[in-house]
PDB file of C-alpha atoms in Angstrom:
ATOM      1  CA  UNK A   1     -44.766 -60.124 177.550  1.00 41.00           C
ATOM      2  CA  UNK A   2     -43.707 -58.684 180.846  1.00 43.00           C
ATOM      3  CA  UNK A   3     -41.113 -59.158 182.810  1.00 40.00           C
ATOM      4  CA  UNK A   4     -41.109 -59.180 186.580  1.00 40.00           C
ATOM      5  CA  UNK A   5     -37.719 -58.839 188.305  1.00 41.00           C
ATOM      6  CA  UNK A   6     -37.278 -58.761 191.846  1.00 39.00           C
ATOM      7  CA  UNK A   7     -34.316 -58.135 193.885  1.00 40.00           C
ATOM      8  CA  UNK A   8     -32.408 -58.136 191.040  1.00 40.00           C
ATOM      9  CA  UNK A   9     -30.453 -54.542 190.515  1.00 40.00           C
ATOM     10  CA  UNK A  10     -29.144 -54.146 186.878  1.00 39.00           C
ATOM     11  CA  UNK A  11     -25.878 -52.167 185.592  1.00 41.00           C
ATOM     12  CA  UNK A  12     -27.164 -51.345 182.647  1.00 41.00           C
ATOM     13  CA  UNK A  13     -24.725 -48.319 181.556  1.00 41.00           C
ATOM     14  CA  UNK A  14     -26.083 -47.489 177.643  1.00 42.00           C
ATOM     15  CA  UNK A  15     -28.616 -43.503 177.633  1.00 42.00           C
ATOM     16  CA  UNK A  16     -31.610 -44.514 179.563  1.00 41.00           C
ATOM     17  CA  UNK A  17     -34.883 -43.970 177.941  1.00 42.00           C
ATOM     18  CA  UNK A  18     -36.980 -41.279 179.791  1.00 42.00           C
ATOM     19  CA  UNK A  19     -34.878 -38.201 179.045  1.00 39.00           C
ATOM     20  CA  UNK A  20     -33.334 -36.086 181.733  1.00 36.00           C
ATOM     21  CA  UNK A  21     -35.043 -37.388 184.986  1.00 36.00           C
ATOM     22  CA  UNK A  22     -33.609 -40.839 184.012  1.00 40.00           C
ATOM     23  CA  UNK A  23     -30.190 -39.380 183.488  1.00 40.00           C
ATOM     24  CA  UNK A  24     -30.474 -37.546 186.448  1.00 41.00           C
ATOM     25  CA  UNK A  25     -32.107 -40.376 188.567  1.00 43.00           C
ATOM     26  CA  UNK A  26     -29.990 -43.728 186.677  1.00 46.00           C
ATOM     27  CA  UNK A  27     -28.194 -44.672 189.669  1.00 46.00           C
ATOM     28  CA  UNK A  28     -30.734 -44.269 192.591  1.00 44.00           C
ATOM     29  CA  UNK A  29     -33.362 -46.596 189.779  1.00 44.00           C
ATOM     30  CA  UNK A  30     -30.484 -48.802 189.217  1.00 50.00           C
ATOM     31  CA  UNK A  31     -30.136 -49.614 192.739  1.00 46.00           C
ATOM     32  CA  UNK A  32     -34.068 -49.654 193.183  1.00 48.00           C
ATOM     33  CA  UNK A  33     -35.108 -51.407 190.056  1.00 55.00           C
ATOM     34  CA  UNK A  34     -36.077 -54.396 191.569  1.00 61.00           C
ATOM     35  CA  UNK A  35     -37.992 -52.510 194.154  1.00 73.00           C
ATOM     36  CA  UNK A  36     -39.779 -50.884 191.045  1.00 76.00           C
ATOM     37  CA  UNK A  37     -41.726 -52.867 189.098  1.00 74.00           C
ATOM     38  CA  UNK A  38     -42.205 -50.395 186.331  1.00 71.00           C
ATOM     39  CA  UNK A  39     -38.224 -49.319 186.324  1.00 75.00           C
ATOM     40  CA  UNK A  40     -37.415 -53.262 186.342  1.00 79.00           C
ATOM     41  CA  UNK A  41     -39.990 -53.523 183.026  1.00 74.00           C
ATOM     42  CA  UNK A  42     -37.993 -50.523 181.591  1.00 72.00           C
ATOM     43  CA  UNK A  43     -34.814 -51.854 181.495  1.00 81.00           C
ATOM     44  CA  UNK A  44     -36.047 -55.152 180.819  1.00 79.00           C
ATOM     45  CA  UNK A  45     -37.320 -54.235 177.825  1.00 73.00           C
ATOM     46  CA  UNK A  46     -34.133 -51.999 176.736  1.00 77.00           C
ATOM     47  CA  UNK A  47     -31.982 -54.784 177.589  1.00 82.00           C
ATOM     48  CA  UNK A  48     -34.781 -56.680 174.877  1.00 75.00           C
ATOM     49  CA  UNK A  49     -34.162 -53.657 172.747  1.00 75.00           C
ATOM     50  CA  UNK A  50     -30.430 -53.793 172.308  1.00 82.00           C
ATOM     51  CA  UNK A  51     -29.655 -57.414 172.167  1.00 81.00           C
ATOM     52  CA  UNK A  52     -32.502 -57.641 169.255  1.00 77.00           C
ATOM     53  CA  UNK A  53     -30.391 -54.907 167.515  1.00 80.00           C
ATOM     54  CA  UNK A  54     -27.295 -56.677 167.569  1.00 85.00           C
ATOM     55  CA  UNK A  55     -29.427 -59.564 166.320  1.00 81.00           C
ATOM     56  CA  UNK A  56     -30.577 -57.694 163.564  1.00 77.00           C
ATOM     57  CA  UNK A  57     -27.781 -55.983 162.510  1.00 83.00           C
ATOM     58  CA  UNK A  58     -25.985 -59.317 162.566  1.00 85.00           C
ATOM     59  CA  UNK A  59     -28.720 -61.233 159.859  1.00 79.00           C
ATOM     60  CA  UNK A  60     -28.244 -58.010 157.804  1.00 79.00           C
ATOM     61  CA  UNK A  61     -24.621 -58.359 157.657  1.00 83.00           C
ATOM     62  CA  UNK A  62     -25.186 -62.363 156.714  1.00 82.00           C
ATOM     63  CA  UNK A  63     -28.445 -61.747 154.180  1.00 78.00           C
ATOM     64  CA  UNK A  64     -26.104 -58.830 152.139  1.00 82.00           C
ATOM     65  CA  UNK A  65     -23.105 -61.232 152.108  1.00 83.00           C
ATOM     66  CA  UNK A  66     -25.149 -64.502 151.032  1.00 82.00           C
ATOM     67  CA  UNK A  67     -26.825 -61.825 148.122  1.00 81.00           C
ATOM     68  CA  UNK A  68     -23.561 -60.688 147.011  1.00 84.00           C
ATOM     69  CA  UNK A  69     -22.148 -64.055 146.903  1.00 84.00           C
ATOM     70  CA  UNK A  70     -25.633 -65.122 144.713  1.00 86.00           C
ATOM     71  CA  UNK A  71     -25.123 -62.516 142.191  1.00 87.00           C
ATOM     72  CA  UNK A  72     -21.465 -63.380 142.113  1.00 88.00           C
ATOM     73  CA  UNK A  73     -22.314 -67.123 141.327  1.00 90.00           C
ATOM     74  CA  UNK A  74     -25.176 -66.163 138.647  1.00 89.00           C
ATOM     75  CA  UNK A  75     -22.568 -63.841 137.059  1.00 89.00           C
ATOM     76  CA  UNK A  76     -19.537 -66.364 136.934  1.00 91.00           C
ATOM     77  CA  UNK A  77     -22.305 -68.961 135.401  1.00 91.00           C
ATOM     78  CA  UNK A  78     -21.912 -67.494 131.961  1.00 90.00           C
ATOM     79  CA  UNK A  79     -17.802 -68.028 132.279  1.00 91.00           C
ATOM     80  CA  UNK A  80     -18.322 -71.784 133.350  1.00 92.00           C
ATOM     81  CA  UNK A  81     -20.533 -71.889 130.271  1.00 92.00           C
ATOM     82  CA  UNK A  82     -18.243 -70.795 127.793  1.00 92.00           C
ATOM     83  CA  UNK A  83     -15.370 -73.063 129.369  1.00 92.00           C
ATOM     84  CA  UNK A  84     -17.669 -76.219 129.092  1.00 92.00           C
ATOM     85  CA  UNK A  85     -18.365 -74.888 125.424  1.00 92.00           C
ATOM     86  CA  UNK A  86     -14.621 -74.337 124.581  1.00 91.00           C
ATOM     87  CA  UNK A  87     -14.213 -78.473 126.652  1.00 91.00           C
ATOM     88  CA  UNK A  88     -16.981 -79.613 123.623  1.00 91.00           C
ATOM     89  CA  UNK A  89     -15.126 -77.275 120.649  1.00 91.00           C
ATOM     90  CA  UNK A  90     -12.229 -80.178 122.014  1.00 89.00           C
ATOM     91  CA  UNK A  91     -10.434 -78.746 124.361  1.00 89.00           C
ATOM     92  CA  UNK A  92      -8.834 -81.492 126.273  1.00 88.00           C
ATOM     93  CA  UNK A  93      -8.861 -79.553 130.336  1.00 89.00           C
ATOM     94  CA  UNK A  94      -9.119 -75.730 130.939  1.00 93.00           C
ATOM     95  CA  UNK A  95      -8.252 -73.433 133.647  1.00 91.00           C
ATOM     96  CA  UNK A  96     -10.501 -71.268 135.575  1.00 92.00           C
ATOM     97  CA  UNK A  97     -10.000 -67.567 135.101  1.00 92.00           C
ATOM     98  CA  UNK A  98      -8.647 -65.702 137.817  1.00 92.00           C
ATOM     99  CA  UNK A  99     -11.613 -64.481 139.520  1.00 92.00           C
ATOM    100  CA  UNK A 100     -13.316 -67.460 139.093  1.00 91.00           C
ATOM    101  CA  UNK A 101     -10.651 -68.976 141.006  1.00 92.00           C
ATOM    102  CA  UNK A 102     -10.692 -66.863 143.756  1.00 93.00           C
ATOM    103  CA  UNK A 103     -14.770 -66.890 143.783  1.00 92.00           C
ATOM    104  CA  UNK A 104     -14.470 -70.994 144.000  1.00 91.00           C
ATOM    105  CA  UNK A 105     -12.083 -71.103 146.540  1.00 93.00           C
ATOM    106  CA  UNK A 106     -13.139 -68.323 148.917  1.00 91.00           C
ATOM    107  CA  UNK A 107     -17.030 -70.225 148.891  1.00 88.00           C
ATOM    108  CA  UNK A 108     -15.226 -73.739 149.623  1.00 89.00           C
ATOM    109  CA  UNK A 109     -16.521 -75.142 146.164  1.00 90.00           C
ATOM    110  CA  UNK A 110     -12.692 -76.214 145.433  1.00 91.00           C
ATOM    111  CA  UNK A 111      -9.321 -76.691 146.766  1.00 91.00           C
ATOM    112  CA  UNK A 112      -6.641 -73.546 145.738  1.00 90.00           C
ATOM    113  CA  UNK A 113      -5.173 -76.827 144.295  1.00 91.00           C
ATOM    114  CA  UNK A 114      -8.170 -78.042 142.219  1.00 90.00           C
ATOM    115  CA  UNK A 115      -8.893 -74.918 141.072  1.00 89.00           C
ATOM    116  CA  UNK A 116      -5.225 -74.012 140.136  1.00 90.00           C
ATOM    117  CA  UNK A 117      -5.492 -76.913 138.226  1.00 90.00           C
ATOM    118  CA  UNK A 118      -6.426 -77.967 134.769  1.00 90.00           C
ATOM    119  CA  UNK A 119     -10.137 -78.975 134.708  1.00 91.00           C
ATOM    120  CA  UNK A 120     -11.951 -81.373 132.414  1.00 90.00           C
ATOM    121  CA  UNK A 121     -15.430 -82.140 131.583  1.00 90.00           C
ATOM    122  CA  UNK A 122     -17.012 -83.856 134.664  1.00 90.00           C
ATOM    123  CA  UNK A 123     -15.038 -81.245 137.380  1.00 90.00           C
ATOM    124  CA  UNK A 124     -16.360 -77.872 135.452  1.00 91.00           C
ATOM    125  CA  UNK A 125     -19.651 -79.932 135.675  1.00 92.00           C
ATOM    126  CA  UNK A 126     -19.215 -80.445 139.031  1.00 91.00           C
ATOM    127  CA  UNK A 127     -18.276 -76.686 139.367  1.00 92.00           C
ATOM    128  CA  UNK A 128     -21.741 -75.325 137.800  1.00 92.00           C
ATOM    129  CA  UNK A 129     -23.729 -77.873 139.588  1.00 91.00           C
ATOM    130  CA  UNK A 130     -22.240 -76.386 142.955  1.00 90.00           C
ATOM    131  CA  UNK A 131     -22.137 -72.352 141.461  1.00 91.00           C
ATOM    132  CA  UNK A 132     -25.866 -73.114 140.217  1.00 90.00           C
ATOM    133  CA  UNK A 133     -27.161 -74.310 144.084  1.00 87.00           C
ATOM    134  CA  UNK A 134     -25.541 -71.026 145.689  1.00 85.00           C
ATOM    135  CA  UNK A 135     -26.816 -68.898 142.969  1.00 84.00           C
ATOM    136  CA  UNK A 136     -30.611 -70.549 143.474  1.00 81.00           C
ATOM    137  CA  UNK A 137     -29.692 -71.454 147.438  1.00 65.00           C
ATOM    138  CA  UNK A 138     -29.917 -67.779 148.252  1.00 59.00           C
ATOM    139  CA  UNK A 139     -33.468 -67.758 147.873  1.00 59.00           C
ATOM    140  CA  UNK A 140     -34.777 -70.722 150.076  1.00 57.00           C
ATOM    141  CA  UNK A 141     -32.730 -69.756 153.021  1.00 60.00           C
ATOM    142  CA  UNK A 142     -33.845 -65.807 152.419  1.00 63.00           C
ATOM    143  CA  UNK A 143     -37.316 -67.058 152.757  1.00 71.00           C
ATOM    144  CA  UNK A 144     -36.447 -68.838 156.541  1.00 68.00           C
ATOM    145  CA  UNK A 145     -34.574 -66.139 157.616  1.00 70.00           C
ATOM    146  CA  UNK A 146     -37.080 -63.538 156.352  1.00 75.00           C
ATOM    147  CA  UNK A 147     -39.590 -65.380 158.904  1.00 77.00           C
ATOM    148  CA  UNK A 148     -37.324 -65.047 161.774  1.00 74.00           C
ATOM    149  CA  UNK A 149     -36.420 -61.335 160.999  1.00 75.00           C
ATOM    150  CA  UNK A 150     -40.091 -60.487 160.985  1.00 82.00           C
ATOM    151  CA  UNK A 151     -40.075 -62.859 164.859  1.00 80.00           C
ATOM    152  CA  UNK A 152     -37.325 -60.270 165.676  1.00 76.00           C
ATOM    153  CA  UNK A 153     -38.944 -57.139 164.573  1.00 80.00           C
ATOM    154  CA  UNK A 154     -42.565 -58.072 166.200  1.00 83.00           C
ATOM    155  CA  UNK A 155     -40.246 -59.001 169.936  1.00 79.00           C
ATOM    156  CA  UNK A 156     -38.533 -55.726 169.294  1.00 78.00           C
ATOM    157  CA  UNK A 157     -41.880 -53.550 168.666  1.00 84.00           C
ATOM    158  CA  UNK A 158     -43.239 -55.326 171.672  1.00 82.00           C
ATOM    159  CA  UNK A 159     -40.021 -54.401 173.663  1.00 77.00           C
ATOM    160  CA  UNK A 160     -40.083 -50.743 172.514  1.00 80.00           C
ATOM    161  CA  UNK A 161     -44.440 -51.097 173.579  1.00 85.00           C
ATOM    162  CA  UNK A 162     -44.000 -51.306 176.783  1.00 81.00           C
ATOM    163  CA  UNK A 163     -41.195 -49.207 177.151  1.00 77.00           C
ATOM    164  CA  UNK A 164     -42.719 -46.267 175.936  1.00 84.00           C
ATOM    165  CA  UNK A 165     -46.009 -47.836 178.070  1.00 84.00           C
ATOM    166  CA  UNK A 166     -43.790 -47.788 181.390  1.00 82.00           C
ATOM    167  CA  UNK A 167     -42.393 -44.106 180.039  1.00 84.00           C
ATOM    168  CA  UNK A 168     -45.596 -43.067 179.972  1.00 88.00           C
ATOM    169  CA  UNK A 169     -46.661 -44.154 182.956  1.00 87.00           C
ATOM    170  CA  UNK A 170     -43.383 -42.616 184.801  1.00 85.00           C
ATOM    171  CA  UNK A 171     -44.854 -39.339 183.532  1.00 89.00           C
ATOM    172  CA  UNK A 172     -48.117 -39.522 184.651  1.00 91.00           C
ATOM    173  CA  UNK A 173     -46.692 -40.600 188.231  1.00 89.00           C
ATOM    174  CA  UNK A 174     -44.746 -37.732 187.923  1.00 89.00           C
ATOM    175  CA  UNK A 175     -47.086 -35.385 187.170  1.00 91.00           C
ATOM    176  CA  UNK A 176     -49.833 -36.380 190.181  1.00 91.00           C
ATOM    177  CA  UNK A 177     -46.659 -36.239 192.387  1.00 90.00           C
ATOM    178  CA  UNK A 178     -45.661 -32.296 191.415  1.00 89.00           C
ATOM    179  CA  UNK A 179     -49.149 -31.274 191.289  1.00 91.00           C
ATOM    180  CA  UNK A 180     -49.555 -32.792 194.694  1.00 88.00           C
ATOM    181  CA  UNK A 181     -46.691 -30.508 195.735  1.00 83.00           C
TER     182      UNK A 181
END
């Protein structure tokens, strides 16, 4: 995709791709971009660049918290068991362990009060049933956002395409203009 702006001047104030001539030359093409059709593409496509970054970095940040949170649940799975086993050895109610609480209540599977609590049967079976969808959750919505991560990368290698295209094409022009000299 390209991106055609005209009349439009942009502020942009991260490094400018192009090395030292950009540096150099950032606020005379700033002012001119939309004059320039190949300096307009350029920062187009940084502007592209950086806010697919952010987007990036920002699914990372989600995907490692939603994989830590998985392993969590599989891990407290084996403590729910044994508290449903010591419910059927007739144990009237038992109470969650201290991590466990804090694990239930930081995902939003109980109340601090519920959890606080004494629990029978049918509420440590409720507990499992919701531990057991965000340990196997995890992977469905990995899958979805796996899809749009690779939509993100293939806009971003497009972006950084015809950036180093337009770079590329600066040089040449620059090049036929000093040998002209």
């Amino acid at each position: 995709m390209i991106y055609r702006t005209i009349g439009t001047r942009y502020t942009h104030h991260a490094p400018r791709p192009g090395g030292a001539f950009a540096q150099d030359a950032g606020s005379a093409s700033q002012r001119h971009a939309g004059d320039n059709p190949l300096l307009s593409t350029m920062w187009r496509a940084s502007e592209q660049m950086d806010g697919l970054q952010v987007r990036v970095d920002e699914w990372l940040g989600k995907a490692r918290n939603r994989s830590a949170n998985a392993r969590d649940a599989r891990d407290w799975l084996t403590s729910i068991d044994a508290l449903q086993s010591r419910l059927r050895a007739g144990e009237s109610a038992v109470s969650l362990p201290e991590g466990l609480r804090e694990f239930v209540v930081r995902n939003a599977l109980m109340s601090t009060l519920q959890a606080s609590g004494a629990l029978g049967t049918s509420a440590l079976d409720s507990l499992k049933a919701g531990v057991q969808s965000m340990a196997s959750g995890t992977s469905e919505s990995a899958t979805v956002e796996q899809i749009e991560l690779k939509q993100f990368l293939s806009r971003y290698e497009n972006a950084l395409t015809l950036s180093n295209a337009v770079i590329a094409k600066l040089r040449d022009i620059m090049s036929k203009i000093t040998s002209s000299l």
